[in-house]
Coordinates of C-alpha atoms and ligand atoms in Angstrom, one line a residue:
X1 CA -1.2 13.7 5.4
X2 CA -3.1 10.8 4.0
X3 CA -6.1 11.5 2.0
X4 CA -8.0 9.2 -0.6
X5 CA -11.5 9.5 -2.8
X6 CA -13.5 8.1 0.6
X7 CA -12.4 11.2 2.4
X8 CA -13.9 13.3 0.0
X9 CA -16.6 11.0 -0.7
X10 CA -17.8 11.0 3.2
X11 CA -16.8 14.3 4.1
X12 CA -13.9 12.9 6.6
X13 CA -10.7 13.4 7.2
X14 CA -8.9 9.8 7.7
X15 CA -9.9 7.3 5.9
X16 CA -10.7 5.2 8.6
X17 CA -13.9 3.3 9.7
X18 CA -14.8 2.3 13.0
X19 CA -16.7 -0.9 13.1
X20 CA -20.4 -1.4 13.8
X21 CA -19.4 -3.8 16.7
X22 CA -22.7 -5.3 18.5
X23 CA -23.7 -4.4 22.2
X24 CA -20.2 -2.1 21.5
X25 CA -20.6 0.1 18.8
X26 CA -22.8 3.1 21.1
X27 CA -23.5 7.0 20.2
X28 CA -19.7 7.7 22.8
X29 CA -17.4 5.7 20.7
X30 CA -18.9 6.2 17.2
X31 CA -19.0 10.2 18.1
X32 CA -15.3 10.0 20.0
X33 CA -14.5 8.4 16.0
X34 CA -15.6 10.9 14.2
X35 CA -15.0 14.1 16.3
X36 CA -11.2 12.2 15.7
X37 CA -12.0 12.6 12.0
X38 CA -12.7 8.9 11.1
X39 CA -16.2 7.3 10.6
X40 CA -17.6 6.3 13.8
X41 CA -20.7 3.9 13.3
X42 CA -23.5 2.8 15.6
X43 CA -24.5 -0.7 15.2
X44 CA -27.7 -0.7 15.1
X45 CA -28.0 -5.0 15.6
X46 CA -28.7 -4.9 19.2
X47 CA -31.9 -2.3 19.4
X48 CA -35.2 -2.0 18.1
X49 CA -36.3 1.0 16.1
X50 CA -37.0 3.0 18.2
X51 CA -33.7 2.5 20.5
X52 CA -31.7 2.9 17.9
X53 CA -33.4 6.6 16.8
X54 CA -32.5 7.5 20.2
X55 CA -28.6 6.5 20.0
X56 CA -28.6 8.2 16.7
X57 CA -29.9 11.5 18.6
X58 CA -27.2 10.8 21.3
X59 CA -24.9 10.7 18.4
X60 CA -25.9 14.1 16.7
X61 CA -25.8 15.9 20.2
X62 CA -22.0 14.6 20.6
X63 CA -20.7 15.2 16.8
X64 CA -21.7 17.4 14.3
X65 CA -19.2 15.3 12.0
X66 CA -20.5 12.9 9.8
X67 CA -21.1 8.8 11.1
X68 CA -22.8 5.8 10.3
X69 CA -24.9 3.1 11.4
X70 CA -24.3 -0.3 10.6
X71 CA -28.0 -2.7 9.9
X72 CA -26.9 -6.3 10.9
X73 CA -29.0 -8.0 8.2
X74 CA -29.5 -10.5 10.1
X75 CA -31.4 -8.9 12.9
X76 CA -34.7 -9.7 13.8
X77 CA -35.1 -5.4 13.6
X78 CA -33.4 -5.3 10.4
X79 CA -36.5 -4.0 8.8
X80 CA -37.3 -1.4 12.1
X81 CA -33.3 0.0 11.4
X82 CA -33.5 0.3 7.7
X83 CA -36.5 2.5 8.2
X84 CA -35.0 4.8 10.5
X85 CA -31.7 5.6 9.2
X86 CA -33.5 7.0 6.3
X87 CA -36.2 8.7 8.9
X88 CA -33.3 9.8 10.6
X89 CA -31.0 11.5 7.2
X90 CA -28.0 8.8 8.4
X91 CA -25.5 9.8 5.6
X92 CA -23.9 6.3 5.6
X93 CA -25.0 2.8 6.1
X94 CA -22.8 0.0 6.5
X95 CA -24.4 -3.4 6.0
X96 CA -23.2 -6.9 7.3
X97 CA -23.7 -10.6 7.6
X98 CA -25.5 -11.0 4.6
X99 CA -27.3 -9.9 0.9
X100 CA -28.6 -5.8 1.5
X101 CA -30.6 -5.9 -1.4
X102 CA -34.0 -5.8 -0.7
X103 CA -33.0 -2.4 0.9
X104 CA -30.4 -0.8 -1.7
X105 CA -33.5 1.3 -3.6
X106 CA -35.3 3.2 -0.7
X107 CA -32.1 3.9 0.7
X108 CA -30.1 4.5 -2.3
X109 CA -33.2 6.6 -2.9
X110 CA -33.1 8.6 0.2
X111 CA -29.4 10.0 -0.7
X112 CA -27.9 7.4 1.5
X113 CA -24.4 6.2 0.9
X114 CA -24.1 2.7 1.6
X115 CA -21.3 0.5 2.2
X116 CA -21.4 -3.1 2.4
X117 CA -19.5 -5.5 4.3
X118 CA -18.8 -8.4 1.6
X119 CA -17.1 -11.9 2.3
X120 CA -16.5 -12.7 -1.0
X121 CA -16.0 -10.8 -5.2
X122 CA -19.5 -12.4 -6.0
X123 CA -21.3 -10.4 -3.4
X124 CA -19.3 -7.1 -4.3
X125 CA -19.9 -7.3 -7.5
X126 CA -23.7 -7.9 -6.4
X127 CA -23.3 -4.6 -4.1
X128 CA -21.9 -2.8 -6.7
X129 CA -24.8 -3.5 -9.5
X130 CA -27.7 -2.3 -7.0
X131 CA -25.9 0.8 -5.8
X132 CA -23.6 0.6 -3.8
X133 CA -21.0 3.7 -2.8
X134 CA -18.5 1.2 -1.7
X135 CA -17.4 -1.7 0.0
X136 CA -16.2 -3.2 2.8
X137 CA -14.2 -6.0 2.1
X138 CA -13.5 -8.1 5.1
X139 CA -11.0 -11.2 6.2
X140 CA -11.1 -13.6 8.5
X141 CA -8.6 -12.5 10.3
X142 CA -11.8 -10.4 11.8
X143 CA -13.8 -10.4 14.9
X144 CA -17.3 -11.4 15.3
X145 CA -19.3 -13.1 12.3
X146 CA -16.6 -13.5 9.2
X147 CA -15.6 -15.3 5.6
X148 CA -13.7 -17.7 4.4
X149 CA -11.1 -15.9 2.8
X150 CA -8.3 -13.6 4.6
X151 CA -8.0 -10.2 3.7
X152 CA -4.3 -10.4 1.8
X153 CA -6.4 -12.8 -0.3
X154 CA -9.9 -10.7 -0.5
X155 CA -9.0 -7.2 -0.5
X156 CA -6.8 -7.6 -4.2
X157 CA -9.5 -9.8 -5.6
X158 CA -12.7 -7.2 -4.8
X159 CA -10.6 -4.6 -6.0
X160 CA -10.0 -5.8 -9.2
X161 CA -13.5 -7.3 -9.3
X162 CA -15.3 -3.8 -9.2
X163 CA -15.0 0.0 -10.0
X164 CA -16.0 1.4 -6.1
X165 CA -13.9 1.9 -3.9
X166 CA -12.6 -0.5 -1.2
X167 CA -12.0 -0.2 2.2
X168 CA -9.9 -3.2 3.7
X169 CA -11.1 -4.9 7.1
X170 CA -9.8 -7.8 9.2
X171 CA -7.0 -8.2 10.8
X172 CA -5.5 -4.2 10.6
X173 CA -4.5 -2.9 13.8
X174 CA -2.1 -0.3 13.0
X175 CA -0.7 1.6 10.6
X176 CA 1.3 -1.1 9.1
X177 CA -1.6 -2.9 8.7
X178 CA -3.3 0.3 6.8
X179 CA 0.0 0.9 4.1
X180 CA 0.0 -2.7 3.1
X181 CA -4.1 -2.6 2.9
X182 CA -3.6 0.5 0.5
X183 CA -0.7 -1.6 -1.3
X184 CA -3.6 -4.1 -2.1
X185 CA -5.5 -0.9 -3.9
X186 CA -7.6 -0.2 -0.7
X187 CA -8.8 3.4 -0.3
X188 CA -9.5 3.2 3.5
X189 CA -9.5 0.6 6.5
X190 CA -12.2 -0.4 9.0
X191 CA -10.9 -1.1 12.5
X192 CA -12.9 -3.1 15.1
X193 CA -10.6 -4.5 17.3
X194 CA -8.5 -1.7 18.3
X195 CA -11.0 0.6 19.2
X196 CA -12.5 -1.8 21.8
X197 CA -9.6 0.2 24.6
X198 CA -10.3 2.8 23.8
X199 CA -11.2 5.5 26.2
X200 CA -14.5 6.1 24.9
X201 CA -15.4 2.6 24.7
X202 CA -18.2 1.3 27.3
X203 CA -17.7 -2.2 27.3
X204 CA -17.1 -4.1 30.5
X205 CA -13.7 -3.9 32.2
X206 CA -12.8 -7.7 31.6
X207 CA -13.4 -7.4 28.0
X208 CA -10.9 -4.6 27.9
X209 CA -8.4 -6.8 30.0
X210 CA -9.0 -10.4 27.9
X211 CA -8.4 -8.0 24.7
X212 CA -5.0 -5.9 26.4
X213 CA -3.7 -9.7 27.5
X214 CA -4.5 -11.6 24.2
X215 CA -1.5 -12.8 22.0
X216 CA -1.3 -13.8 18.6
X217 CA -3.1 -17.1 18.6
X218 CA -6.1 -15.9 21.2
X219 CA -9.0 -15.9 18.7
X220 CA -10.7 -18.7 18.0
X221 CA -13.5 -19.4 15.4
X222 CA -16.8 -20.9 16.9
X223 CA -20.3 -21.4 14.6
X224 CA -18.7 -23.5 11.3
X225 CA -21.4 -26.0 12.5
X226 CA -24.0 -23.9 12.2
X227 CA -23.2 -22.0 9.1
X228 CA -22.3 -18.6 10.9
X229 CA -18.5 -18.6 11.8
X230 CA -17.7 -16.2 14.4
X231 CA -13.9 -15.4 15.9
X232 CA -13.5 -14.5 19.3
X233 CA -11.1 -14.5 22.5
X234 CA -10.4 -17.8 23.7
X235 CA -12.6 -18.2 27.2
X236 CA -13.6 -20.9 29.0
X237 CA -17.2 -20.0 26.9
X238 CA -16.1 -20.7 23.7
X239 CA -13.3 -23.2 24.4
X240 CA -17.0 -24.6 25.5
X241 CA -18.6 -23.8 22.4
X242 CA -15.4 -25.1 20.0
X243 CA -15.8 -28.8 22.0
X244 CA -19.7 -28.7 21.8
X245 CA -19.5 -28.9 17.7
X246 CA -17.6 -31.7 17.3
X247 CA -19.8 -33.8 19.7
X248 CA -22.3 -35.7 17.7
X249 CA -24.5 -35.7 21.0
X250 CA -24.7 -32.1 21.0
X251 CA -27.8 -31.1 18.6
X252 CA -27.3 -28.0 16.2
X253 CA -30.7 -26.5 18.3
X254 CA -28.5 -26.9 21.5
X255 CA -25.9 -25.2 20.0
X256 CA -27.6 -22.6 18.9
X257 CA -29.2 -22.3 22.5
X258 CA -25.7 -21.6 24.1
X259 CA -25.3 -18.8 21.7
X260 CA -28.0 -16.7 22.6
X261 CA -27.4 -13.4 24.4
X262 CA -23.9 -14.1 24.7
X263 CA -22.7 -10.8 23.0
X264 CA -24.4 -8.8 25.5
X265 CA -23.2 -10.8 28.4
X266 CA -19.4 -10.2 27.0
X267 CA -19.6 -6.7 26.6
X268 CA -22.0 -6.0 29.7
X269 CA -21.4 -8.2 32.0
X270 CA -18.1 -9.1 31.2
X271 CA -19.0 -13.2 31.8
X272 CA -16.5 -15.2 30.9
X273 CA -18.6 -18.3 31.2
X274 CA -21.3 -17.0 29.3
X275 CA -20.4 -14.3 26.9
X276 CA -18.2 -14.4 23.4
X277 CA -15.4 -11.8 23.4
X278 CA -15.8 -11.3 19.8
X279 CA -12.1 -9.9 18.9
X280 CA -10.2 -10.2 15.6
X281 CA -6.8 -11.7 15.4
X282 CA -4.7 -8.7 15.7
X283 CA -5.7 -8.3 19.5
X284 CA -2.4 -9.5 20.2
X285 CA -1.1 -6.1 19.3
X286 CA -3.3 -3.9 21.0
X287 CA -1.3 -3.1 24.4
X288 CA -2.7 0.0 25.8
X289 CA -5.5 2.0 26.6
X290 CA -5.7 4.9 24.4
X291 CA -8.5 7.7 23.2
X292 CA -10.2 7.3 19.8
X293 CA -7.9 10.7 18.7
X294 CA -4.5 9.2 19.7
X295 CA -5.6 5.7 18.2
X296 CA -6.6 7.3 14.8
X297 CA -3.6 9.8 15.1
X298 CA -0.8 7.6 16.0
X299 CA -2.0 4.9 13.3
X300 CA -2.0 7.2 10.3
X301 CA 1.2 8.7 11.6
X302 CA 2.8 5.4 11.3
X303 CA 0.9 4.3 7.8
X304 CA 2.3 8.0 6.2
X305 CA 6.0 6.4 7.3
X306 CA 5.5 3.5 6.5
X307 CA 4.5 4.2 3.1
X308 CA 7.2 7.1 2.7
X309 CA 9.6 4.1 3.2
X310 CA 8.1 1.8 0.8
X311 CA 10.5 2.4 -1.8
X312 CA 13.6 1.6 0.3
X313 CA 13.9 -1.9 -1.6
X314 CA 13.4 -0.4 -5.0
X315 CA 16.7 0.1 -6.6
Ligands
LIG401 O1 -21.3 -8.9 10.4 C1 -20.2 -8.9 10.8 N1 -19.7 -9.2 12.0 C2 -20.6 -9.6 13.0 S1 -22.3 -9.6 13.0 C3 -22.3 -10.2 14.6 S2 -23.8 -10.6 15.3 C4 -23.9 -12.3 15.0 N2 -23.9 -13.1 16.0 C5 -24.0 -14.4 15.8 C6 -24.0 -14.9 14.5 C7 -23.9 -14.1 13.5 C8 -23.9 -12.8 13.7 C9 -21.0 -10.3 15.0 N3 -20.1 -9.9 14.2 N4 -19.2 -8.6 9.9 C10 -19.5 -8.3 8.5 C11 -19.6 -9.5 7.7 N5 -20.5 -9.7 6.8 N6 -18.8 -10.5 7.8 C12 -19.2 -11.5 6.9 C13 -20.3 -10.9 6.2 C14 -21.1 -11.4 5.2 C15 -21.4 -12.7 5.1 C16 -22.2 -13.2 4.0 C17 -21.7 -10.5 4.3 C18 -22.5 -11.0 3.3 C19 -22.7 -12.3 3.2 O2 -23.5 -12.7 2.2 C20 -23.9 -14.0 2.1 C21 -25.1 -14.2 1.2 O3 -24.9 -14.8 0.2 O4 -26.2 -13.7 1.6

């Protein structure tokens, strides 16, 4: 059995996150997580207030285990979601794609344990100093919006850099991935990728298919241009995209323009024109369709061996 201080710190019993994927991250796969003992999380970037307080009901009717909601800070309904996960007693609150600060007090305040995602050891150590439980430190070996720096290089930097614990994301896709994460001093992993087969995931079919076929060098990163780097599946859309940004004819409004709503057609419609697969670099080894209990099960069963056998070079 693997068991670290975020198990006992969350009330869960792997310590293993499951992204706050946009337009993916729904009440069914973040309650499938954490009836499987993880964290599930409901991103909470693609809804208003008020659509988000109802997927947080959906989630409570499904689990009576703890899970999360991730506020995408840079949401228009930032604001409407950092009200209602307090409204709403959410027990942990992941943040992403930017500073959480202007929210840390009321929700530190409310009893809420929050986590954020942080690119860098400046902006844990900013985390850290306003409240933060924890934090996320994530690679670029991720899907969706990401850093600079990979996550051999982050994870043993922000661990060193603060006294909270770390949880290690980007590019982890099994439990190899999650013994070397705790080699770098990690106390748990967050997992997008992988949990985008799974059973309990809704999104479109040819999502599913474009992430099961995906090798090694699939992912590409779109956005440097406009200051908001994003990796995902290589598809006629962003092979679009990737050409787009190095033509001086093509304005950064334009650009900009293409982007919009091209999550939702991904994950809904499955429009491989139109939408942005966001998937991190390890899709390459996720090969079959599994539930979110024999993901979470089989990975920890292979970290426990793998770190069992860590000493087999020591002599
Ligand atoms: O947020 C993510 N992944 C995401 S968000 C998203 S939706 C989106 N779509 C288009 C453009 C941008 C976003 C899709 N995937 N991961 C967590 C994450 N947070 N990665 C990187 C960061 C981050 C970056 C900068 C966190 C803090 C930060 O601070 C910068 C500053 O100084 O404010």
């Amino acid at each position: 059995m693997i068991k670290t201080p975020i198990c006992d710190m969350l009330n869960i019993e792997y310590p293993i996150f499951q992204g706050g994927m946009a337009w993916v991250a729904n009440a069914k796969l973040a309650a499938a997580v954490s009836n499987a003992g993880g964290l599930g999380i409901i991103a909470a970037m693609n809804s208003n207030g008020e659509q988000l307080r109802a997927e947080i009901q959906k989630c409570k009717k499904l689990t009576d285990k703890p899970f999360g909601v991730n506020v995408m800070l840079m949401s228009p309904f930032a604001d409407e979601a950092a009200k209602v996960v307090i409204e709403e007693n959410i027990s942990v609150v992941t943040t992403g794609a930017g500073n959480p600060s202007k929210y840390m007090k009321d929700w530190t305040q409310a009893g809420i344990k929050v986590i954020p995602v942080v690119p860098s050891t400046a902006m844990a150590k900013l985390v850290e100093r306003v409240g933060a439980s924890a934090v996320i430190a994530e690679g670029g070996e991720s899907g969706g919006h990401i850093g600079e720096i990979t996550t051999m290089a982050l994870v043993p930097q922000v661990v060193s850099a603060v006294s909270i614990p770390v949880i290690a994301a980007g590019g982890i896709g099994d439990g190899r991935g999650v013994a070397a994460a705790f080699m770098l001093g990690a106390v748990g992993v967050q997992l997008g990728t992988r949990f985008l087969v799974a059973d309990e995931c809704s999104i479109h079919e040819t999502y599913k298919e474009k992430v099961l076929k995906a090798k090694d060098i699939d992912t590409i990163t779109t956005g440097k241009r406009l200051g908001h780097p994003v990796r995902s599946i290589k598809t006629p859309f962003s092979r679009r995209m990737f050409k787009c940004e190095y033509d001086a004819n093509v304005s950064d409004e334009e650009l900009e323009q293409m982007g919009v709503g091209s999550l939702r057609k991904a994950a809904l419609d499955g429009d491989l024109e139109n939408g942005s697969f966001l998937a991190g670099q390890i899709a390459g080894m996720v090969t079959k369709r599994q539930s979110c209990r024999e993901i979470i099960t089989e990975i920890f069963d292979e970290a426990e061996a793998e770190l069992k056998g860590a000493l087999k070079w020591v002599k």
